[in-house]
JSON list of C-alpha atoms in Angstrom, two decimals:
[
{"chain": "A", "resi": 1, "resn": "MET", "atom": "CA", "xyz": [5.92, 0.31, 6.64]},
{"chain": "A", "resi": 2, "resn": "GLY", "atom": "CA", "xyz": [5.41, 2.06, 9.95]},
{"chain": "A", "resi": 3, "resn": "MET", "atom": "CA", "xyz": [4.86, -1.16, 11.88]},
{"chain": "A", "resi": 4, "resn": "PRO", "atom": "CA", "xyz": [6.91, -3.93, 13.52]},
{"chain": "A", "resi": 5, "resn": "VAL", "atom": "CA", "xyz": [7.74, -6.88, 11.26]},
{"chain": "A", "resi": 6, "resn": "SER", "atom": "CA", "xyz": [9.14, -10.18, 12.57]},
{"chain": "A", "resi": 7, "resn": "ILE", "atom": "CA", "xyz": [10.31, -13.27, 10.72]},
{"chain": "A", "resi": 8, "resn": "HIS", "atom": "CA", "xyz": [10.73, -16.69, 12.34]},
{"chain": "A", "resi": 9, "resn": "VAL", "atom": "CA", "xyz": [12.10, -19.77, 10.60]},
{"chain": "A", "resi": 10, "resn": "ARG", "atom": "CA", "xyz": [12.26, -23.45, 11.45]},
{"chain": "A", "resi": 11, "resn": "ALA", "atom": "CA", "xyz": [14.92, -25.64, 9.86]},
{"chain": "A", "resi": 12, "resn": "VAL", "atom": "CA", "xyz": [17.59, -28.12, 10.84]},
{"chain": "A", "resi": 13, "resn": "ASP", "atom": "CA", "xyz": [20.09, -25.29, 10.38]},
{"chain": "A", "resi": 14, "resn": "PRO", "atom": "CA", "xyz": [18.24, -21.92, 10.56]},
{"chain": "A", "resi": 15, "resn": "ALA", "atom": "CA", "xyz": [21.50, -20.09, 9.87]},
{"chain": "A", "resi": 16, "resn": "ARG", "atom": "CA", "xyz": [21.90, -21.61, 6.39]},
{"chain": "A", "resi": 17, "resn": "ARG", "atom": "CA", "xyz": [23.01, -19.04, 3.86]},
{"chain": "A", "resi": 18, "resn": "ASP", "atom": "CA", "xyz": [20.05, -19.61, 1.56]},
{"chain": "A", "resi": 19, "resn": "ILE", "atom": "CA", "xyz": [17.62, -19.10, 4.46]},
{"chain": "A", "resi": 20, "resn": "GLU", "atom": "CA", "xyz": [19.37, -15.92, 5.55]},
{"chain": "A", "resi": 21, "resn": "ALA", "atom": "CA", "xyz": [19.32, -14.71, 1.95]},
{"chain": "A", "resi": 22, "resn": "GLY", "atom": "CA", "xyz": [15.58, -15.48, 1.73]},
{"chain": "A", "resi": 23, "resn": "VAL", "atom": "CA", "xyz": [14.90, -13.49, 4.91]},
{"chain": "A", "resi": 24, "resn": "ALA", "atom": "CA", "xyz": [16.92, -10.58, 3.52]},
{"chain": "A", "resi": 25, "resn": "ARG", "atom": "CA", "xyz": [14.83, -10.66, 0.34]},
{"chain": "A", "resi": 26, "resn": "VAL", "atom": "CA", "xyz": [11.61, -10.62, 2.39]},
{"chain": "A", "resi": 27, "resn": "LEU", "atom": "CA", "xyz": [12.72, -7.45, 4.18]},
{"chain": "A", "resi": 28, "resn": "ALA", "atom": "CA", "xyz": [13.95, -5.86, 0.95]},
{"chain": "A", "resi": 29, "resn": "HIS", "atom": "CA", "xyz": [10.59, -6.59, -0.68]},
{"chain": "A", "resi": 30, "resn": "LEU", "atom": "CA", "xyz": [8.72, -4.89, 2.17]},
{"chain": "A", "resi": 31, "resn": "ARG", "atom": "CA", "xyz": [10.98, -1.85, 1.99]},
{"chain": "A", "resi": 32, "resn": "TRP", "atom": "CA", "xyz": [10.37, -1.64, -1.75]},
{"chain": "A", "resi": 33, "resn": "VAL", "atom": "CA", "xyz": [6.61, -1.78, -1.25]},
{"chain": "A", "resi": 34, "resn": "ASP", "atom": "CA", "xyz": [6.94, 1.02, 1.30]},
{"chain": "A", "resi": 35, "resn": "SER", "atom": "CA", "xyz": [8.84, 3.17, -1.19]},
{"chain": "A", "resi": 36, "resn": "VAL", "atom": "CA", "xyz": [6.10, 2.67, -3.79]},
{"chain": "A", "resi": 37, "resn": "LEU", "atom": "CA", "xyz": [2.85, 2.63, -1.79]},
{"chain": "A", "resi": 38, "resn": "SER", "atom": "CA", "xyz": [3.45, 4.44, 1.50]},
{"chain": "A", "resi": 39, "resn": "THR", "atom": "CA", "xyz": [0.91, 7.11, 2.40]},
{"chain": "A", "resi": 40, "resn": "TRP", "atom": "CA", "xyz": [3.41, 8.61, 4.86]},
{"chain": "A", "resi": 41, "resn": "ARG", "atom": "CA", "xyz": [6.50, 9.03, 2.69]},
{"chain": "A", "resi": 42, "resn": "ALA", "atom": "CA", "xyz": [6.36, 12.14, 0.50]},
{"chain": "A", "resi": 43, "resn": "ASP", "atom": "CA", "xyz": [8.69, 10.46, -2.00]},
{"chain": "A", "resi": 44, "resn": "SER", "atom": "CA", "xyz": [6.55, 7.32, -2.51]},
{"chain": "A", "resi": 45, "resn": "ASP", "atom": "CA", "xyz": [5.26, 6.67, -6.01]},
{"chain": "A", "resi": 46, "resn": "LEU", "atom": "CA", "xyz": [1.69, 6.78, -4.73]},
{"chain": "A", "resi": 47, "resn": "LEU", "atom": "CA", "xyz": [1.91, 10.21, -3.13]},
{"chain": "A", "resi": 48, "resn": "ARG", "atom": "CA", "xyz": [3.98, 11.71, -5.93]},
{"chain": "A", "resi": 49, "resn": "LEU", "atom": "CA", "xyz": [1.31, 10.52, -8.37]},
{"chain": "A", "resi": 50, "resn": "GLN", "atom": "CA", "xyz": [-1.50, 11.93, -6.22]},
{"chain": "A", "resi": 51, "resn": "HIS", "atom": "CA", "xyz": [0.31, 15.27, -5.90]},
{"chain": "A", "resi": 52, "resn": "GLY", "atom": "CA", "xyz": [0.80, 15.50, -9.65]},
{"chain": "A", "resi": 53, "resn": "GLU", "atom": "CA", "xyz": [4.59, 15.29, -9.42]},
{"chain": "A", "resi": 54, "resn": "VAL", "atom": "CA", "xyz": [4.78, 12.32, -11.83]},
{"chain": "A", "resi": 55, "resn": "GLU", "atom": "CA", "xyz": [2.49, 11.02, -14.57]},
{"chain": "A", "resi": 56, "resn": "GLN", "atom": "CA", "xyz": [3.48, 7.37, -14.24]},
{"chain": "A", "resi": 57, "resn": "ALA", "atom": "CA", "xyz": [4.13, 5.23, -11.21]},
{"chain": "A", "resi": 58, "resn": "HIS", "atom": "CA", "xyz": [5.25, 1.69, -10.47]},
{"chain": "A", "resi": 59, "resn": "ALA", "atom": "CA", "xyz": [2.83, -0.96, -11.75]},
{"chain": "A", "resi": 60, "resn": "TRP", "atom": "CA", "xyz": [2.10, -1.93, -8.16]},
{"chain": "A", "resi": 61, "resn": "VAL", "atom": "CA", "xyz": [-0.01, 1.23, -7.78]},
{"chain": "A", "resi": 62, "resn": "ALA", "atom": "CA", "xyz": [-2.39, 0.05, -10.52]},
{"chain": "A", "resi": 63, "resn": "ASP", "atom": "CA", "xyz": [-2.36, -3.54, -9.17]},
{"chain": "A", "resi": 64, "resn": "VAL", "atom": "CA", "xyz": [-3.31, -2.42, -5.66]},
{"chain": "A", "resi": 65, "resn": "THR", "atom": "CA", "xyz": [-5.96, -0.04, -6.99]},
{"chain": "A", "resi": 66, "resn": "GLU", "atom": "CA", "xyz": [-7.64, -2.94, -8.80]},
{"chain": "A", "resi": 67, "resn": "LEU", "atom": "CA", "xyz": [-7.44, -5.11, -5.69]},
{"chain": "A", "resi": 68, "resn": "CYS", "atom": "CA", "xyz": [-9.02, -2.36, -3.58]},
{"chain": "A", "resi": 69, "resn": "LEU", "atom": "CA", "xyz": [-11.91, -2.11, -6.04]},
{"chain": "A", "resi": 70, "resn": "GLU", "atom": "CA", "xyz": [-12.31, -5.89, -5.88]},
{"chain": "A", "resi": 71, "resn": "ALA", "atom": "CA", "xyz": [-12.21, -5.82, -2.07]},
{"chain": "A", "resi": 72, "resn": "GLU", "atom": "CA", "xyz": [-14.87, -3.12, -1.97]},
{"chain": "A", "resi": 73, "resn": "ASP", "atom": "CA", "xyz": [-17.07, -5.20, -4.27]},
{"chain": "A", "resi": 74, "resn": "ARG", "atom": "CA", "xyz": [-16.53, -8.46, -2.34]},
{"chain": "A", "resi": 75, "resn": "THR", "atom": "CA", "xyz": [-17.33, -6.84, 1.01]},
{"chain": "A", "resi": 76, "resn": "ASP", "atom": "CA", "xyz": [-20.30, -4.84, -0.31]},
{"chain": "A", "resi": 77, "resn": "GLY", "atom": "CA", "xyz": [-18.55, -1.60, 0.60]},
{"chain": "A", "resi": 78, "resn": "LEU", "atom": "CA", "xyz": [-17.52, -2.51, 4.15]},
{"chain": "A", "resi": 79, "resn": "PHE", "atom": "CA", "xyz": [-13.92, -2.23, 2.99]},
{"chain": "A", "resi": 80, "resn": "ARG", "atom": "CA", "xyz": [-13.23, 1.00, 1.12]},
{"chain": "A", "resi": 81, "resn": "ALA", "atom": "CA", "xyz": [-9.90, 2.56, 0.19]},
{"chain": "A", "resi": 82, "resn": "TRP", "atom": "CA", "xyz": [-11.27, 5.94, -0.87]},
{"chain": "A", "resi": 83, "resn": "ARG", "atom": "CA", "xyz": [-11.82, 8.45, 1.93]},
{"chain": "A", "resi": 84, "resn": "ARG", "atom": "CA", "xyz": [-13.36, 11.91, 2.01]},
{"chain": "A", "resi": 85, "resn": "ARG", "atom": "CA", "xyz": [-10.81, 14.43, 3.26]},
{"chain": "A", "resi": 86, "resn": "PRO", "atom": "CA", "xyz": [-11.58, 17.80, 4.90]},
{"chain": "A", "resi": 87, "resn": "GLY", "atom": "CA", "xyz": [-12.81, 20.08, 2.18]},
{"chain": "A", "resi": 88, "resn": "GLY", "atom": "CA", "xyz": [-14.59, 17.27, 0.36]},
{"chain": "A", "resi": 89, "resn": "ARG", "atom": "CA", "xyz": [-11.63, 15.91, -1.60]},
{"chain": "A", "resi": 90, "resn": "LEU", "atom": "CA", "xyz": [-11.71, 12.15, -2.19]},
{"chain": "A", "resi": 91, "resn": "ALA", "atom": "CA", "xyz": [-8.31, 10.53, -1.51]},
{"chain": "A", "resi": 92, "resn": "PHE", "atom": "CA", "xyz": [-7.08, 7.03, -2.24]},
{"chain": "A", "resi": 93, "resn": "ASP", "atom": "CA", "xyz": [-5.62, 5.29, 0.83]},
{"chain": "A", "resi": 94, "resn": "PRO", "atom": "CA", "xyz": [-4.90, 1.57, 0.22]},
{"chain": "A", "resi": 95, "resn": "THR", "atom": "CA", "xyz": [-3.23, 1.07, 3.60]},
{"chain": "A", "resi": 96, "resn": "GLY", "atom": "CA", "xyz": [-5.87, -1.40, 4.76]},
{"chain": "A", "resi": 97, "resn": "LEU", "atom": "CA", "xyz": [-5.01, -3.78, 1.93]},
{"chain": "A", "resi": 98, "resn": "VAL", "atom": "CA", "xyz": [-1.35, -3.09, 1.23]},
{"chain": "A", "resi": 99, "resn": "LYS", "atom": "CA", "xyz": [-0.01, -4.71, 4.39]},
{"chain": "A", "resi": 100, "resn": "GLY", "atom": "CA", "xyz": [-1.49, -8.14, 3.69]},
{"chain": "A", "resi": 101, "resn": "TRP", "atom": "CA", "xyz": [-0.66, -7.90, 0.00]},
{"chain": "A", "resi": 102, "resn": "ALA", "atom": "CA", "xyz": [2.93, -6.87, 0.73]},
{"chain": "A", "resi": 103, "resn": "VAL", "atom": "CA", "xyz": [3.57, -9.64, 3.27]},
{"chain": "A", "resi": 104, "resn": "ALA", "atom": "CA", "xyz": [2.03, -12.26, 0.97]},
{"chain": "A", "resi": 105, "resn": "GLY", "atom": "CA", "xyz": [4.32, -11.14, -1.85]},
{"chain": "A", "resi": 106, "resn": "ALA", "atom": "CA", "xyz": [7.36, -10.99, 0.41]},
{"chain": "A", "resi": 107, "resn": "ALA", "atom": "CA", "xyz": [6.70, -14.52, 1.70]},
{"chain": "A", "resi": 108, "resn": "GLU", "atom": "CA", "xyz": [7.29, -15.89, -1.79]},
{"chain": "A", "resi": 109, "resn": "HIS", "atom": "CA", "xyz": [10.99, -15.24, -1.26]},
{"chain": "A", "resi": 110, "resn": "LEU", "atom": "CA", "xyz": [11.00, -17.86, 1.51]},
{"chain": "A", "resi": 111, "resn": "ALA", "atom": "CA", "xyz": [8.55, -20.19, -0.22]},
{"chain": "A", "resi": 112, "resn": "ILE", "atom": "CA", "xyz": [11.24, -21.00, -2.82]},
{"chain": "A", "resi": 113, "resn": "VAL", "atom": "CA", "xyz": [13.80, -22.00, -0.17]},
{"chain": "A", "resi": 114, "resn": "ARG", "atom": "CA", "xyz": [14.12, -25.72, 0.55]},
{"chain": "A", "resi": 115, "resn": "ASP", "atom": "CA", "xyz": [13.31, -27.41, 3.84]},
{"chain": "A", "resi": 116, "resn": "VAL", "atom": "CA", "xyz": [12.21, -24.40, 5.87]},
{"chain": "A", "resi": 117, "resn": "ALA", "atom": "CA", "xyz": [8.98, -23.41, 7.59]},
{"chain": "A", "resi": 118, "resn": "PHE", "atom": "CA", "xyz": [8.40, -19.74, 8.32]},
{"chain": "A", "resi": 119, "resn": "SER", "atom": "CA", "xyz": [6.17, -17.26, 10.08]},
{"chain": "A", "resi": 120, "resn": "ILE", "atom": "CA", "xyz": [5.98, -13.56, 9.20]},
{"chain": "A", "resi": 121, "resn": "GLY", "atom": "CA", "xyz": [4.27, -11.17, 11.57]},
{"chain": "A", "resi": 122, "resn": "ALA", "atom": "CA", "xyz": [3.38, -7.60, 10.57]},
{"chain": "A", "resi": 123, "resn": "GLY", "atom": "CA", "xyz": [1.44, -5.20, 12.72]},
{"chain": "A", "resi": 124, "resn": "GLY", "atom": "CA", "xyz": [-0.45, -7.95, 14.54]},
{"chain": "A", "resi": 125, "resn": "ASP", "atom": "CA", "xyz": [-1.21, -10.08, 11.47]},
{"chain": "A", "resi": 126, "resn": "VAL", "atom": "CA", "xyz": [0.60, -13.34, 10.80]},
{"chain": "A", "resi": 127, "resn": "LEU", "atom": "CA", "xyz": [1.32, -15.43, 7.69]},
{"chain": "A", "resi": 128, "resn": "VAL", "atom": "CA", "xyz": [2.80, -18.92, 8.01]},
{"chain": "A", "resi": 129, "resn": "GLY", "atom": "CA", "xyz": [4.05, -21.22, 5.29]},
{"chain": "A", "resi": 130, "resn": "ALA", "atom": "CA", "xyz": [6.85, -23.48, 4.13]},
{"chain": "A", "resi": 131, "resn": "GLY", "atom": "CA", "xyz": [9.42, -23.73, 1.41]},
{"chain": "A", "resi": 132, "resn": "THR", "atom": "CA", "xyz": [9.94, -26.41, -1.20]},
{"chain": "A", "resi": 133, "resn": "GLY", "atom": "CA", "xyz": [10.48, -29.97, -0.07]},
{"chain": "A", "resi": 134, "resn": "VAL", "atom": "CA", "xyz": [8.29, -29.55, 3.01]},
{"chain": "A", "resi": 135, "resn": "GLY", "atom": "CA", "xyz": [5.29, -31.87, 2.99]},
{"chain": "A", "resi": 136, "resn": "VAL", "atom": "CA", "xyz": [3.27, -31.11, 6.11]},
{"chain": "A", "resi": 137, "resn": "PRO", "atom": "CA", "xyz": [4.92, -28.24, 7.99]},
{"chain": "A", "resi": 138, "resn": "PRO", "atom": "CA", "xyz": [4.91, -28.16, 11.78]},
{"chain": "A", "resi": 139, "resn": "PRO", "atom": "CA", "xyz": [2.03, -26.20, 13.31]},
{"chain": "A", "resi": 140, "resn": "TRP", "atom": "CA", "xyz": [2.48, -22.66, 14.59]},
{"chain": "A", "resi": 141, "resn": "ARG", "atom": "CA", "xyz": [0.60, -21.59, 17.72]},
{"chain": "A", "resi": 142, "resn": "ILE", "atom": "CA", "xyz": [-0.54, -18.02, 17.22]},
{"chain": "A", "resi": 143, "resn": "GLY", "atom": "CA", "xyz": [-1.87, -15.96, 20.10]},
{"chain": "A", "resi": 144, "resn": "ILE", "atom": "CA", "xyz": [-4.67, -13.46, 19.53]},
{"chain": "A", "resi": 145, "resn": "GLU", "atom": "CA", "xyz": [-4.33, -10.52, 21.90]},
{"chain": "A", "resi": 146, "resn": "ASP", "atom": "CA", "xyz": [-7.22, -9.74, 24.21]},
{"chain": "A", "resi": 147, "resn": "PRO", "atom": "CA", "xyz": [-8.38, -6.24, 23.12]},
{"chain": "A", "resi": 148, "resn": "ARG", "atom": "CA", "xyz": [-9.64, -5.50, 26.63]},
{"chain": "A", "resi": 149, "resn": "ARG", "atom": "CA", "xyz": [-6.41, -6.48, 28.40]},
{"chain": "A", "resi": 150, "resn": "ARG", "atom": "CA", "xyz": [-3.27, -5.44, 26.56]},
{"chain": "A", "resi": 151, "resn": "GLY", "atom": "CA", "xyz": [-0.56, -8.06, 26.75]},
{"chain": "A", "resi": 152, "resn": "SER", "atom": "CA", "xyz": [-3.00, -10.88, 27.47]},
{"chain": "A", "resi": 153, "resn": "VAL", "atom": "CA", "xyz": [-3.92, -13.64, 25.04]},
{"chain": "A", "resi": 154, "resn": "ALA", "atom": "CA", "xyz": [-7.63, -14.17, 24.41]},
{"chain": "A", "resi": 155, "resn": "ARG", "atom": "CA", "xyz": [-7.23, -17.29, 22.28]},
{"chain": "A", "resi": 156, "resn": "VAL", "atom": "CA", "xyz": [-4.56, -19.43, 20.62]},
{"chain": "A", "resi": 157, "resn": "VAL", "atom": "CA", "xyz": [-5.07, -20.81, 17.11]},
{"chain": "A", "resi": 158, "resn": "THR", "atom": "CA", "xyz": [-2.97, -23.44, 15.35]},
{"chain": "A", "resi": 159, "resn": "VAL", "atom": "CA", "xyz": [-2.02, -22.91, 11.71]},
{"chain": "A", "resi": 160, "resn": "ARG", "atom": "CA", "xyz": [0.30, -24.88, 9.40]},
{"chain": "A", "resi": 161, "resn": "ARG", "atom": "CA", "xyz": [-0.18, -22.83, 6.23]},
{"chain": "A", "resi": 162, "resn": "GLY", "atom": "CA", "xyz": [-2.29, -19.70, 6.02]},
{"chain": "A", "resi": 163, "resn": "ALA", "atom": "CA", "xyz": [-2.92, -16.41, 7.73]},
{"chain": "A", "resi": 164, "resn": "VAL", "atom": "CA", "xyz": [-4.41, -14.81, 10.82]},
{"chain": "A", "resi": 165, "resn": "ALA", "atom": "CA", "xyz": [-5.53, -11.17, 10.63]},
{"chain": "A", "resi": 166, "resn": "THR", "atom": "CA", "xyz": [-7.04, -9.01, 13.36]},
{"chain": "A", "resi": 167, "resn": "SER", "atom": "CA", "xyz": [-8.70, -5.62, 13.15]},
{"chain": "A", "resi": 168, "resn": "GLY", "atom": "CA", "xyz": [-9.68, -3.42, 16.07]},
{"chain": "A", "resi": 169, "resn": "ALA", "atom": "CA", "xyz": [-9.04, -0.19, 17.93]},
{"chain": "A", "resi": 170, "resn": "ALA", "atom": "CA", "xyz": [-7.10, -1.40, 20.98]},
{"chain": "A", "resi": 171, "resn": "THR", "atom": "CA", "xyz": [-3.63, -0.67, 19.58]},
{"chain": "A", "resi": 172, "resn": "ARG", "atom": "CA", "xyz": [-4.04, 2.17, 17.08]},
{"chain": "A", "resi": 173, "resn": "GLY", "atom": "CA", "xyz": [-7.32, 3.72, 18.10]},
{"chain": "A", "resi": 174, "resn": "GLY", "atom": "CA", "xyz": [-9.91, 4.53, 15.46]},
{"chain": "A", "resi": 175, "resn": "HIS", "atom": "CA", "xyz": [-7.67, 4.04, 12.43]},
{"chain": "A", "resi": 176, "resn": "VAL", "atom": "CA", "xyz": [-10.33, 1.91, 10.71]},
{"chain": "A", "resi": 177, "resn": "VAL", "atom": "CA", "xyz": [-12.90, 4.24, 9.16]},
{"chain": "A", "resi": 178, "resn": "ASP", "atom": "CA", "xyz": [-16.53, 3.24, 8.72]},
{"chain": "A", "resi": 179, "resn": "PRO", "atom": "CA", "xyz": [-17.28, 4.03, 5.05]},
{"chain": "A", "resi": 180, "resn": "ALA", "atom": "CA", "xyz": [-20.92, 4.72, 5.96]},
{"chain": "A", "resi": 181, "resn": "THR", "atom": "CA", "xyz": [-20.08, 7.50, 8.42]},
{"chain": "A", "resi": 182, "resn": "GLY", "atom": "CA", "xyz": [-16.55, 8.58, 7.56]},
{"chain": "A", "resi": 183, "resn": "HIS", "atom": "CA", "xyz": [-15.56, 8.29, 11.22]},
{"chain": "A", "resi": 184, "resn": "GLY", "atom": "CA", "xyz": [-13.01, 6.05, 12.89]},
{"chain": "A", "resi": 185, "resn": "ILE", "atom": "CA", "xyz": [-14.35, 3.08, 14.85]},
{"chain": "A", "resi": 186, "resn": "THR", "atom": "CA", "xyz": [-13.33, 3.12, 18.52]},
{"chain": "A", "resi": 187, "resn": "ARG", "atom": "CA", "xyz": [-15.68, 0.63, 20.20]},
{"chain": "A", "resi": 188, "resn": "PRO", "atom": "CA", "xyz": [-14.26, -2.17, 22.39]},
{"chain": "A", "resi": 189, "resn": "GLY", "atom": "CA", "xyz": [-13.37, -5.56, 20.95]},
{"chain": "A", "resi": 190, "resn": "SER", "atom": "CA", "xyz": [-11.72, -6.80, 17.77]},
{"chain": "A", "resi": 191, "resn": "ALA", "atom": "CA", "xyz": [-12.35, -9.07, 14.79]},
{"chain": "A", "resi": 192, "resn": "THR", "atom": "CA", "xyz": [-10.03, -11.92, 13.78]},
{"chain": "A", "resi": 193, "resn": "VAL", "atom": "CA", "xyz": [-10.16, -13.88, 10.52]},
{"chain": "A", "resi": 194, "resn": "LEU", "atom": "CA", "xyz": [-8.25, -17.07, 9.61]},
{"chain": "A", "resi": 195, "resn": "GLY", "atom": "CA", "xyz": [-7.78, -17.91, 5.95]},
{"chain": "A", "resi": 196, "resn": "PRO", "atom": "CA", "xyz": [-5.41, -19.26, 3.31]},
{"chain": "A", "resi": 197, "resn": "ASP", "atom": "CA", "xyz": [-4.30, -15.80, 2.13]},
{"chain": "A", "resi": 198, "resn": "LEU", "atom": "CA", "xyz": [-3.24, -12.84, 4.29]},
{"chain": "A", "resi": 199, "resn": "LEU", "atom": "CA", "xyz": [-4.48, -10.21, 1.84]},
{"chain": "A", "resi": 200, "resn": "TRP", "atom": "CA", "xyz": [-8.07, -11.41, 2.01]},
{"chain": "A", "resi": 201, "resn": "ALA", "atom": "CA", "xyz": [-7.94, -12.38, 5.67]},
{"chain": "A", "resi": 202, "resn": "ASP", "atom": "CA", "xyz": [-6.93, -8.78, 6.40]},
{"chain": "A", "resi": 203, "resn": "VAL", "atom": "CA", "xyz": [-9.66, -7.35, 4.16]},
{"chain": "A", "resi": 204, "resn": "TRP", "atom": "CA", "xyz": [-12.34, -9.51, 5.80]},
{"chain": "A", "resi": 205, "resn": "ALA", "atom": "CA", "xyz": [-11.07, -8.71, 9.30]},
{"chain": "A", "resi": 206, "resn": "THR", "atom": "CA", "xyz": [-11.54, -5.03, 8.46]},
{"chain": "A", "resi": 207, "resn": "ALA", "atom": "CA", "xyz": [-15.02, -5.68, 7.06]},
{"chain": "A", "resi": 208, "resn": "ALA", "atom": "CA", "xyz": [-15.97, -7.70, 10.14]},
{"chain": "A", "resi": 209, "resn": "TRP", "atom": "CA", "xyz": [-14.75, -4.93, 12.42]},
{"chain": "A", "resi": 210, "resn": "VAL", "atom": "CA", "xyz": [-16.73, -2.29, 10.51]},
{"chain": "A", "resi": 211, "resn": "ASP", "atom": "CA", "xyz": [-20.02, -4.22, 10.65]},
{"chain": "A", "resi": 212, "resn": "PRO", "atom": "CA", "xyz": [-19.88, -7.72, 12.20]},
{"chain": "A", "resi": 213, "resn": "ALA", "atom": "CA", "xyz": [-23.52, -8.52, 11.47]},
{"chain": "A", "resi": 214, "resn": "ARG", "atom": "CA", "xyz": [-23.36, -7.63, 7.76]},
{"chain": "A", "resi": 215, "resn": "ALA", "atom": "CA", "xyz": [-19.95, -9.24, 7.23]},
{"chain": "A", "resi": 216, "resn": "ARG", "atom": "CA", "xyz": [-21.20, -12.50, 8.69]},
{"chain": "A", "resi": 217, "resn": "HIS", "atom": "CA", "xyz": [-23.73, -12.87, 5.87]},
{"chain": "A", "resi": 218, "resn": "LEU", "atom": "CA", "xyz": [-21.58, -11.81, 2.91]}
]
């Protein structure tokens, strides 16, 4: 998916075969999502559909399209997956939603494993949860990087189940585009959102980064 992904597990025996199998399924799920929805791979279902090379694509393309429309509606347009390309062509780029959606779906492969707590990090966002048989999982301490001092932690949050998503320009520059202007946002700072679901935490972190004042009142 063009970003680092890490998986951490807590269990009496982390090397149990069912845990290792669950981790393998998580990674396989993410690779499958990449093959379907990547905007960088010429052979992905999404790009082949956009280029007119196929008439039908994996059902995930339609699912993500609907979620992007919902995200645009929920955020009053602060999150938008359709971008104007040079020449005026409107292109669909669901990257801002796919990461959270993909990790949330992949995490289900560990959520069915007994007696394990897990943390999945992807491109700076983190999802934590637990498998079956776990009542109250142990807390995870998650550091939020200081956007003004790379490698430094600005704040630590504690999460047992849920997600932490951050949007900003410190790592990847102006990759988040302001739908109102069509330009990437490069100002200092970042926006972090905690929530029960990584998909929506990621969407709202993007919205808050685009326009903090508007997002605060939505």
